[in-house]
Amino acid sequence: MDTHISDSSLRALLAAQRAAHAQHTPDYAQRVDDLQRLRAAFKARFDDLATAMSADFGHRSRHESQLADEMTVLHAIDHARSHLKRWMKPKRMLADWQFWPATCEIRYQPLGVVGVIAPWNYPVNLALIPLVEALAAGNHVMLKPSEHTPRTSAALAELLASVFPQERVATVLGGPEVGATFTTLPFDHLFFTGSTAIGRKVAMAAAPNLTPVTLELGGKSPAIVAPGYPLATAAARIAAGKLLNAGQTCIAPDYVLLPTAAREGFVRALRGYVQQHYPALRDTPDYTSIVSERQYARLKNLVDDARAKGATVVTLPGEDAHDPARRVFAPTLLLDVDDGMAVMQDEIFGPILPLVGYGAIEEAVAYVNRHPRPLALYHFDHDRARTERVLDQTLAGGVSVNDAVLHIVQSKLPFGGVGPSGMGHYHGHAGFLTFSKQKPVFRQARFSSLALLRPPYGAFAERMLKFLTR
Ligand code: NAD
């Protein structure tokens, strides 16, 4: 629901944030204090946030909320706190030798006011991690969380208002209309997480202001299982990544490429995984519901379309596992798929897993490269040389080898898409850099060697230039 905050109130909010930032740019002590107070309030209120998320989804696994939304945010805060001093320190270096004894340095300065727009699927993580990194870099922040998780967004607004004044961190509630207005504000940086289609609109709205954008988008992330890789291990790791949040994860394995002959064994292994980990799928608190009727219907349509066009549908653990009333969408495998089916064209964003057979690994690589550059790629292989080849021959936002999803939770790895899956990076130091101006400074010495190279150019200049351009 749009709360119809007007364009003029949004602009007034931005002006107040910008004035406050100009008056007092957060120094190291202030930033550490901000992060500490946010951490304490976040920990104290996380139960309320988890309850809100579960109510918004219909049901959301509390353990998964803790893993994906609590632990990750606490990690981001702690990592920033412990590295911030080093990140902020100007980096000094010698100038290029021709300019000695001059020196150079890079200083890291906050950009000013950063706008953050978040989606619904990890509504706490994807709102707070960019916010934490923007604050660590010394910015003020305006956050627009998703309208599809309204209780969580309201709880986030309360949490942030309990820690920060409006002119430092403000939460703007509302849907696409508010989002569209928000993106026309002349922010110093705009950080958007969401779909590729809306990402395009965000880039266009930011262009007239030349507001730099980071776009964290979606797409179809393939998992490749190489010949000879243990199927039970691949199936368990792919299923764990896929069924987290019931597949409503930007980097969930979207489909699996595997040797055609391995298909039956892989289906058996996936069935075994689901039976073991979700023995009573309809009743377990560990399996998350689909966020809305609209999303549930979208997933059902993907399966119906694939079935009508000749796919074989395998519902796990069995046909009666769906519970539409509670929006429990059972893990669903699709065999015999082709590119004419909607499920092989659009990002799935739910617990549907198409299996695509290949003959030689080159076919799998060619399949990936025929499609838009994905946000993530997973390769399961114990052959190092072949793994290197696959890594060299494909381009993706990020990669986990022999597992799924886990590259996103490494604080030393930058996270971000490429091409239609996004632009720019964050997480850890990469986030600090995204939200900072890396300001280069050249410092001339008392004696400048360049004084020797001024007109009128004579024989000395000739000799010098001959040497410098040798
Ligand atoms: P979405 O693009 O529909 O919405 C995201 C946000 O944009 C919401 O806050 C929404 O209100 C706002 N919005 C809607 N219209 C807007 C407009 N015209 N201008 C500005 N803002 C607008 O995405 P969603 O359905 O909430 O999330 C699912 C998508 O997000 C999937 O494609 C998924 O892959 C992607 N995603 C990416 C990442 C990542 O890190 N790369 C993480 C999570 C989700």
Coordinates of C-alpha atoms and ligand atoms in Angstrom, one line a residue:
M1 CA 0.0 0.0 0.0
D2 CA 1.3 3.4 -0.9
T3 CA 1.2 5.8 2.1
H4 CA 1.3 8.7 -0.4
I5 CA 4.2 10.6 1.2
S6 CA 4.4 13.5 -1.1
D7 CA 7.3 14.4 -3.4
S8 CA 7.7 17.7 -1.4
S9 CA 7.9 15.9 2.0
L10 CA 10.5 13.5 0.6
R11 CA 12.6 16.5 -0.8
A12 CA 12.3 18.2 2.6
L13 CA 13.6 15.1 4.3
L14 CA 16.5 14.9 2.0
A15 CA 17.3 18.6 2.5
A16 CA 17.2 18.1 6.3
Q17 CA 19.5 15.1 6.1
R18 CA 21.9 16.9 3.8
A19 CA 22.0 20.0 6.0
A20 CA 22.7 17.8 9.1
H21 CA 25.4 16.0 7.2
A22 CA 27.1 19.2 6.1
Q23 CA 27.0 20.6 9.7
H24 CA 28.5 17.5 11.3
T25 CA 30.0 14.8 9.1
P26 CA 30.2 11.6 11.2
D27 CA 33.8 10.9 12.4
Y28 CA 35.2 7.6 13.5
A29 CA 33.9 7.8 17.0
Q30 CA 30.4 8.8 15.9
R31 CA 30.3 5.9 13.4
V32 CA 31.3 3.3 15.9
D33 CA 28.8 4.6 18.3
D34 CA 26.1 4.5 15.6
L35 CA 26.9 0.9 14.8
Q36 CA 27.0 -0.1 18.5
R37 CA 23.6 1.5 19.3
L38 CA 22.1 0.0 16.2
R39 CA 23.5 -3.5 17.2
A40 CA 22.1 -3.3 20.7
A41 CA 18.6 -2.2 19.5
F42 CA 18.6 -4.7 16.7
K43 CA 19.4 -7.6 19.1
A44 CA 16.8 -6.4 21.6
R45 CA 14.1 -6.2 18.9
F46 CA 15.0 -9.1 16.6
D47 CA 12.2 -11.3 18.1
D48 CA 9.7 -8.7 17.0
L49 CA 11.2 -8.5 13.6
A50 CA 11.1 -12.3 13.2
T51 CA 7.5 -12.4 14.3
A52 CA 6.7 -9.6 11.8
M53 CA 8.5 -11.5 9.0
S54 CA 6.6 -14.7 9.8
A55 CA 3.3 -12.9 9.8
D56 CA 4.1 -11.2 6.5
F57 CA 5.1 -14.5 4.8
G58 CA 2.1 -16.4 6.3
H59 CA 4.8 -18.5 8.0
R60 CA 8.6 -18.1 8.0
S61 CA 11.0 -20.5 9.6
R62 CA 12.4 -18.7 12.7
H63 CA 15.7 -20.6 12.4
E64 CA 16.1 -19.3 8.8
S65 CA 15.2 -15.8 9.9
Q66 CA 17.9 -16.0 12.5
L67 CA 20.4 -17.5 10.1
A68 CA 19.7 -15.2 7.1
D69 CA 18.5 -12.0 8.7
E70 CA 19.9 -11.8 12.2
M71 CA 23.3 -13.4 12.0
T72 CA 24.1 -11.7 8.7
V73 CA 23.3 -8.3 10.0
L74 CA 25.2 -8.8 13.2
H75 CA 28.1 -10.0 11.2
A76 CA 28.0 -7.0 8.9
I77 CA 28.0 -4.6 11.9
D78 CA 30.8 -6.4 13.8
H79 CA 33.0 -6.7 10.6
A80 CA 32.6 -3.0 9.9
R81 CA 33.3 -2.0 13.5
S82 CA 36.4 -4.0 13.7
H83 CA 37.8 -2.9 10.4
L84 CA 36.6 0.7 10.2
K85 CA 39.7 2.4 11.6
R86 CA 41.9 0.8 8.9
W87 CA 39.3 1.4 6.1
M88 CA 39.1 5.1 7.0
K89 CA 42.8 5.6 7.2
P90 CA 44.2 7.6 4.2
K91 CA 46.4 5.4 2.1
R92 CA 49.7 7.1 1.5
M93 CA 52.1 6.2 -1.3
L94 CA 55.0 7.7 -3.4
A95 CA 54.2 9.6 -6.5
D96 CA 55.3 8.0 -9.8
W97 CA 59.1 8.3 -9.8
Q98 CA 59.2 11.1 -12.4
F99 CA 57.5 13.4 -9.9
W100 CA 59.6 12.5 -6.8
P101 CA 59.8 13.8 -4.1
A102 CA 56.0 14.5 -4.4
T103 CA 53.6 12.1 -2.7
C104 CA 50.1 10.7 -3.2
E105 CA 47.3 9.6 -1.0
I106 CA 43.8 8.3 -1.2
R107 CA 41.3 9.7 1.3
Y108 CA 38.0 8.1 2.0
Q109 CA 35.1 10.6 2.4
P110 CA 31.4 10.0 2.9
L111 CA 29.3 10.8 -0.2
G112 CA 26.5 12.5 1.9
V113 CA 23.0 11.1 1.8
V114 CA 22.4 7.6 0.5
G115 CA 19.0 6.2 -0.6
V116 CA 18.4 2.5 0.0
I117 CA 15.5 0.5 -1.6
A118 CA 14.9 -3.0 -0.4
P119 CA 12.8 -6.0 -1.6
W120 CA 10.6 -8.4 0.5
N121 CA 12.5 -11.7 0.4
Y122 CA 15.0 -11.0 3.1
P123 CA 13.4 -7.8 4.3
V124 CA 15.7 -7.2 7.3
N125 CA 19.0 -8.3 5.8
L126 CA 18.6 -6.5 2.5
A127 CA 17.5 -3.2 4.2
L128 CA 20.0 -3.2 7.1
I129 CA 23.3 -4.4 5.5
P130 CA 23.4 -1.6 2.9
L131 CA 22.4 0.8 5.7
V132 CA 25.1 -0.4 8.0
E133 CA 27.8 -0.1 5.3
A134 CA 26.5 3.4 4.3
L135 CA 26.6 4.5 8.0
A136 CA 30.1 3.0 8.4
A137 CA 31.3 5.1 5.5
G138 CA 29.9 8.2 7.3
N139 CA 26.7 8.8 5.3
H140 CA 23.1 9.6 6.3
V141 CA 20.5 7.2 5.0
M142 CA 17.0 7.3 3.7
L143 CA 15.5 3.7 3.5
K144 CA 12.5 2.5 1.5
P145 CA 11.7 -1.1 2.5
S146 CA 9.2 -3.3 0.7
E147 CA 5.4 -2.8 0.8
H148 CA 5.0 -6.6 0.4
T149 CA 6.2 -7.2 4.0
P150 CA 4.3 -4.3 5.7
R151 CA 4.7 -5.5 9.3
T152 CA 8.4 -6.0 8.9
S153 CA 8.8 -2.6 7.2
A154 CA 6.9 -0.9 10.1
A155 CA 9.0 -2.7 12.7
L156 CA 12.2 -1.6 10.8
A157 CA 11.0 2.0 10.9
E158 CA 10.4 1.7 14.6
L159 CA 13.8 0.2 15.3
L160 CA 15.6 2.8 13.3
A161 CA 13.6 5.7 14.8
S162 CA 14.6 4.4 18.3
V163 CA 18.3 4.7 17.4
F164 CA 18.6 7.6 15.1
P165 CA 17.1 11.0 14.5
Q166 CA 15.2 11.5 11.2
E167 CA 17.9 13.7 9.8
R168 CA 20.4 10.9 10.2
V169 CA 18.4 7.8 9.2
A170 CA 14.8 8.0 8.0
T171 CA 12.5 5.2 6.9
V172 CA 10.0 6.0 4.1
L173 CA 7.1 3.5 3.9
G174 CA 5.2 2.8 0.7
G175 CA 4.9 0.9 -2.6
P176 CA 5.9 1.4 -6.2
E177 CA 4.6 5.0 -6.4
V178 CA 6.6 6.1 -3.4
G179 CA 9.6 4.1 -4.7
A180 CA 9.3 5.8 -8.1
T181 CA 9.3 9.3 -6.4
F182 CA 12.1 8.3 -4.1
T183 CA 14.4 7.4 -7.1
T184 CA 13.9 10.9 -8.6
L185 CA 15.5 12.5 -5.5
P186 CA 19.1 13.8 -6.0
F187 CA 20.7 11.4 -3.6
D188 CA 24.5 11.2 -3.5
H189 CA 24.1 7.5 -4.1
L190 CA 21.2 5.2 -4.7
F191 CA 21.4 1.5 -3.6
F192 CA 18.6 -0.7 -5.0
T193 CA 17.9 -4.4 -4.5
G194 CA 15.1 -5.9 -6.5
S195 CA 14.1 -7.2 -9.8
T196 CA 15.9 -6.5 -13.1
A197 CA 12.8 -4.8 -14.6
I198 CA 12.4 -2.3 -11.7
G199 CA 16.2 -1.9 -11.6
R200 CA 16.0 -0.5 -15.2
K201 CA 13.4 2.0 -14.1
V202 CA 15.6 3.0 -11.1
A203 CA 18.6 3.6 -13.4
M204 CA 16.5 5.8 -15.7
A205 CA 15.0 7.8 -12.8
A206 CA 18.5 8.4 -11.3
A207 CA 20.0 9.4 -14.6
P208 CA 18.8 13.1 -14.8
N209 CA 20.5 13.8 -11.5
L210 CA 23.6 11.7 -12.4
T211 CA 23.0 9.9 -9.1
P212 CA 25.3 6.9 -9.0
V213 CA 23.4 3.6 -8.6
T214 CA 24.3 0.2 -7.3
L215 CA 21.8 -2.3 -8.6
E216 CA 21.5 -5.6 -6.9
L217 CA 19.2 -7.5 -9.2
G218 CA 18.0 -11.1 -10.0
G219 CA 18.1 -13.6 -12.8
K220 CA 18.5 -17.4 -13.3
S221 CA 21.5 -18.8 -11.4
P222 CA 22.6 -22.2 -12.8
A223 CA 24.1 -25.1 -10.9
I224 CA 26.3 -27.4 -12.9
V225 CA 27.0 -30.9 -11.6
A226 CA 30.1 -32.2 -13.4
P227 CA 30.4 -35.9 -14.4
G228 CA 31.5 -38.1 -11.6
Y229 CA 30.6 -35.7 -8.8
P230 CA 28.9 -37.5 -5.9
L231 CA 25.2 -37.0 -6.6
A232 CA 24.0 -37.3 -3.0
T233 CA 26.4 -34.4 -2.0
A234 CA 25.4 -32.2 -4.9
A235 CA 21.7 -32.9 -4.3
A236 CA 21.9 -32.1 -0.6
R237 CA 23.8 -28.9 -1.1
I238 CA 21.7 -27.7 -4.0
A239 CA 18.5 -28.6 -2.2
A240 CA 19.6 -26.7 1.0
G241 CA 20.4 -23.6 -1.1
K242 CA 17.1 -23.9 -3.0
L243 CA 14.7 -24.6 -0.1
L244 CA 16.1 -21.9 2.2
N245 CA 13.2 -19.4 2.4
A246 CA 11.3 -21.8 0.1
G247 CA 13.4 -20.7 -2.9
Q248 CA 12.6 -17.0 -2.5
T249 CA 16.3 -16.2 -2.6
C250 CA 18.0 -14.0 -5.3
I251 CA 20.9 -16.5 -5.5
A252 CA 19.0 -19.7 -5.1
P253 CA 20.1 -22.3 -7.7
D254 CA 17.5 -21.7 -10.4
Y255 CA 18.0 -24.8 -12.4
V256 CA 20.5 -27.7 -12.6
L257 CA 22.6 -28.8 -15.5
L258 CA 23.7 -32.4 -15.1
P259 CA 24.9 -35.3 -17.2
T260 CA 21.8 -36.9 -18.7
A261 CA 22.7 -40.3 -17.4
A262 CA 22.8 -38.9 -13.8
R263 CA 19.2 -37.6 -13.9
E264 CA 17.5 -40.5 -12.2
G265 CA 20.1 -40.8 -9.4
F266 CA 19.8 -37.1 -8.8
V267 CA 16.0 -37.2 -8.5
R268 CA 16.3 -40.1 -6.0
A269 CA 18.9 -38.1 -4.0
L270 CA 16.7 -35.0 -3.9
R271 CA 13.7 -37.1 -2.8
G272 CA 15.8 -38.6 0.0
Y273 CA 16.9 -35.1 1.1
V274 CA 13.4 -33.8 1.3
Q275 CA 12.1 -36.9 3.1
Q276 CA 15.0 -36.7 5.6
H277 CA 14.9 -32.9 6.3
Y278 CA 11.1 -32.1 5.9
P279 CA 9.5 -35.4 7.1
A280 CA 6.1 -33.7 7.4
L281 CA 6.3 -30.8 4.9
R282 CA 2.8 -29.4 5.5
D283 CA 3.2 -29.1 9.2
T284 CA 6.9 -28.5 9.7
P285 CA 7.8 -25.1 11.1
D286 CA 11.1 -25.3 9.1
Y287 CA 9.5 -24.7 5.7
T288 CA 8.6 -21.2 4.8
S289 CA 5.4 -20.2 3.0
I290 CA 5.2 -18.2 -0.3
V291 CA 4.9 -14.5 0.5
S292 CA 1.6 -13.8 -1.2
E293 CA -1.3 -15.3 -3.2
R294 CA 0.1 -13.5 -6.3
Q295 CA 3.5 -15.2 -5.9
Y296 CA 1.9 -18.6 -5.2
A297 CA -0.3 -18.3 -8.3
R298 CA 2.8 -17.3 -10.4
L299 CA 4.7 -20.4 -9.3
K300 CA 1.7 -22.6 -9.9
N301 CA 1.4 -21.1 -13.4
L302 CA 5.0 -21.8 -14.1
V303 CA 4.5 -25.5 -13.3
D304 CA 1.2 -25.7 -15.3
D305 CA 2.8 -24.1 -18.3
A306 CA 5.8 -26.5 -18.2
R307 CA 3.5 -29.5 -17.8
A308 CA 1.3 -28.4 -20.7
K309 CA 4.4 -28.1 -22.9
G310 CA 5.6 -31.6 -22.1
A311 CA 7.6 -31.4 -18.8
T312 CA 7.5 -34.2 -16.3
V313 CA 6.5 -32.8 -12.8
V314 CA 7.8 -34.5 -9.6
T315 CA 6.4 -33.1 -6.4
L316 CA 8.3 -33.9 -3.2
P317 CA 7.8 -35.7 -1.0
G318 CA 4.5 -36.5 -2.8
E319 CA 1.7 -35.1 -4.9
D320 CA -0.4 -34.0 -1.9
A321 CA 2.4 -32.0 -0.3
H322 CA 1.1 -28.6 -1.5
D323 CA -1.1 -26.7 1.0
P324 CA -2.5 -23.7 -1.0
A325 CA -4.5 -22.4 2.0
R326 CA -1.2 -21.8 3.9
R327 CA 0.8 -21.1 0.8
V328 CA 3.0 -24.1 1.3
F329 CA 4.4 -24.8 -2.1
A330 CA 6.1 -28.2 -2.1
P331 CA 9.5 -28.7 -3.7
T332 CA 8.8 -29.4 -7.3
L333 CA 11.3 -30.9 -9.9
L334 CA 10.7 -30.4 -13.6
L335 CA 12.2 -32.9 -16.0
D336 CA 12.2 -32.7 -19.9
V337 CA 12.1 -28.9 -19.9
D338 CA 12.9 -26.7 -22.9
D339 CA 13.5 -23.0 -23.5
G340 CA 10.0 -22.5 -24.8
M341 CA 8.6 -22.9 -21.2
A342 CA 8.2 -19.8 -19.0
V343 CA 10.0 -21.6 -16.2
M344 CA 13.2 -21.6 -18.4
Q345 CA 12.8 -18.0 -19.3
D346 CA 12.0 -16.1 -16.0
E347 CA 13.7 -16.2 -12.7
I348 CA 11.8 -18.8 -10.7
F349 CA 12.1 -17.4 -7.1
G350 CA 10.4 -20.3 -5.5
P351 CA 10.9 -24.0 -4.8
I352 CA 10.7 -25.3 -8.4
L353 CA 13.9 -26.9 -9.7
P354 CA 14.2 -27.8 -13.5
L355 CA 16.8 -30.4 -14.3
V356 CA 18.5 -30.0 -17.7
G357 CA 20.6 -32.9 -19.1
Y358 CA 23.8 -32.4 -21.0
G359 CA 26.2 -34.7 -22.8
A360 CA 29.6 -33.0 -22.4
I361 CA 30.5 -30.3 -19.9
E362 CA 31.1 -27.9 -22.9
E363 CA 27.4 -28.1 -23.6
A364 CA 26.6 -27.0 -20.0
V365 CA 29.0 -24.0 -20.4
A366 CA 27.5 -23.1 -23.8
Y367 CA 24.0 -23.3 -22.3
V368 CA 25.0 -20.8 -19.5
N369 CA 26.7 -18.5 -22.0
R370 CA 23.6 -18.5 -24.3
H371 CA 21.6 -16.9 -21.5
P372 CA 21.9 -13.6 -19.6
R373 CA 24.8 -13.3 -17.2
P374 CA 23.6 -14.8 -13.9
L375 CA 23.8 -13.4 -10.4
A376 CA 25.3 -16.6 -9.2
L377 CA 26.8 -19.8 -10.6
Y378 CA 27.4 -23.0 -8.8
H379 CA 29.8 -25.7 -10.0
F380 CA 30.1 -29.1 -8.4
D381 CA 33.3 -30.8 -9.4
H382 CA 36.4 -32.5 -7.9
D383 CA 38.4 -32.1 -11.1
R384 CA 40.5 -28.9 -10.6
A385 CA 41.4 -28.3 -14.2
R386 CA 37.8 -28.7 -15.4
T387 CA 36.6 -26.4 -12.6
E388 CA 39.2 -23.8 -13.7
R389 CA 37.9 -24.1 -17.3
V390 CA 34.3 -23.5 -16.2
L391 CA 35.3 -20.5 -14.1
D392 CA 37.3 -19.0 -16.9
Q393 CA 34.6 -19.6 -19.6
T394 CA 31.6 -18.2 -17.7
L395 CA 30.8 -14.9 -16.2
A396 CA 28.5 -14.5 -13.1
G397 CA 28.0 -12.1 -10.3
G398 CA 29.5 -14.6 -7.8
V399 CA 30.4 -18.3 -7.6
S400 CA 30.4 -21.0 -5.0
V401 CA 32.3 -24.2 -6.0
N402 CA 31.0 -27.4 -4.6
D403 CA 28.2 -25.7 -2.7
A404 CA 25.4 -23.2 -3.2
V405 CA 24.7 -19.7 -1.8
L406 CA 27.6 -19.5 0.7
H407 CA 29.7 -17.0 -1.2
I408 CA 27.2 -14.3 -0.2
V409 CA 28.0 -14.7 3.5
Q410 CA 31.8 -14.2 3.2
S411 CA 32.6 -10.8 4.6
K412 CA 35.9 -10.6 2.6
L413 CA 34.1 -11.2 -0.8
P414 CA 32.4 -8.4 -2.7
F415 CA 28.8 -9.2 -3.6
G416 CA 27.0 -8.0 -6.8
G417 CA 25.7 -9.0 -10.2
V418 CA 27.0 -8.4 -13.7
G419 CA 25.1 -7.2 -16.7
P420 CA 21.3 -7.8 -16.2
S421 CA 22.0 -9.3 -12.7
G422 CA 23.3 -5.9 -11.5
M423 CA 26.1 -3.4 -11.2
G424 CA 28.3 -2.5 -8.3
H425 CA 29.2 -4.3 -5.2
Y426 CA 28.8 -4.3 -1.4
H427 CA 29.5 -6.4 1.7
G428 CA 32.4 -5.6 4.0
H429 CA 35.2 -3.4 2.5
A430 CA 33.4 -3.4 -0.9
G431 CA 30.4 -1.7 0.8
F432 CA 32.6 0.8 2.5
L433 CA 34.2 1.7 -0.8
T434 CA 30.8 1.9 -2.6
F435 CA 29.5 4.4 -0.1
S436 CA 32.8 6.5 0.0
K437 CA 34.4 8.9 -2.4
Q438 CA 38.0 7.6 -2.9
K439 CA 39.5 11.1 -3.2
P440 CA 43.0 11.1 -4.8
V441 CA 45.4 13.8 -3.5
F442 CA 48.7 14.7 -5.1
R443 CA 51.1 16.6 -2.7
Q444 CA 53.9 18.6 -4.3
A445 CA 57.2 18.8 -2.3
R446 CA 59.1 22.0 -1.6
F447 CA 61.4 21.1 -4.5
S448 CA 59.6 20.2 -7.7
S449 CA 61.5 18.3 -10.4
L450 CA 59.1 19.6 -13.0
A451 CA 60.6 23.1 -12.6
L452 CA 63.4 21.7 -14.9
L453 CA 60.9 21.1 -17.7
R454 CA 59.5 24.5 -18.5
P455 CA 59.6 26.7 -21.5
P456 CA 61.7 28.0 -23.2
Y457 CA 62.6 24.3 -23.9
G458 CA 66.3 24.0 -24.6
A459 CA 68.9 21.3 -24.9
F460 CA 68.3 20.0 -21.3
A461 CA 64.6 19.5 -22.0
E462 CA 65.4 17.7 -25.2
R463 CA 67.7 15.3 -23.4
M464 CA 65.1 14.8 -20.6
L465 CA 62.3 14.1 -23.0
K466 CA 64.4 11.7 -25.0
F467 CA 65.1 9.8 -21.8
L468 CA 61.5 9.9 -20.5
T469 CA 60.1 8.7 -23.9
R470 CA 62.8 6.1 -24.6
Ligands
NAD1 P1 10.8 -5.4 -6.9 O1 11.8 -4.9 -7.9 O2 9.4 -5.6 -7.3 O3 10.8 -4.4 -5.7 C1 11.9 -4.0 -5.0 C2 11.7 -2.6 -4.3 O4 11.5 -1.7 -5.3 C3 10.5 -2.5 -3.4 O5 10.8 -1.8 -2.3 C4 9.5 -1.8 -4.3 O6 8.5 -1.0 -3.5 C5 10.4 -0.9 -5.0 N1 9.8 -0.4 -6.3 C6 8.8 -0.9 -7.0 N2 8.6 -0.1 -8.2 C7 9.5 0.8 -8.1 C8 9.8 1.9 -9.0 N3 9.2 2.1 -10.2 N4 10.9 2.7 -8.7 C9 11.6 2.5 -7.5 N5 11.3 1.5 -6.7 C10 10.3 0.7 -7.0 O7 11.5 -6.7 -6.3 P2 10.9 -7.7 -5.2 O8 9.7 -8.5 -5.8 O9 10.6 -7.1 -3.9 O10 12.1 -8.7 -5.0 C11 12.4 -9.8 -5.8 C12 13.5 -9.5 -6.8 O11 14.6 -9.0 -6.2 C13 14.0 -10.8 -7.5 O12 14.2 -10.5 -8.9 C14 15.3 -11.0 -6.8 O13 16.2 -11.8 -7.6 C15 15.8 -9.7 -6.6 N6 16.7 -9.7 -5.4 C16 18.1 -9.5 -5.7 C17 19.0 -9.5 -4.6 C18 20.4 -9.3 -4.8 O14 21.1 -9.1 -3.8 N7 20.9 -9.1 -6.0 C19 18.5 -9.8 -3.3 C20 17.2 -10.1 -3.2 C21 16.3 -10.0 -4.2

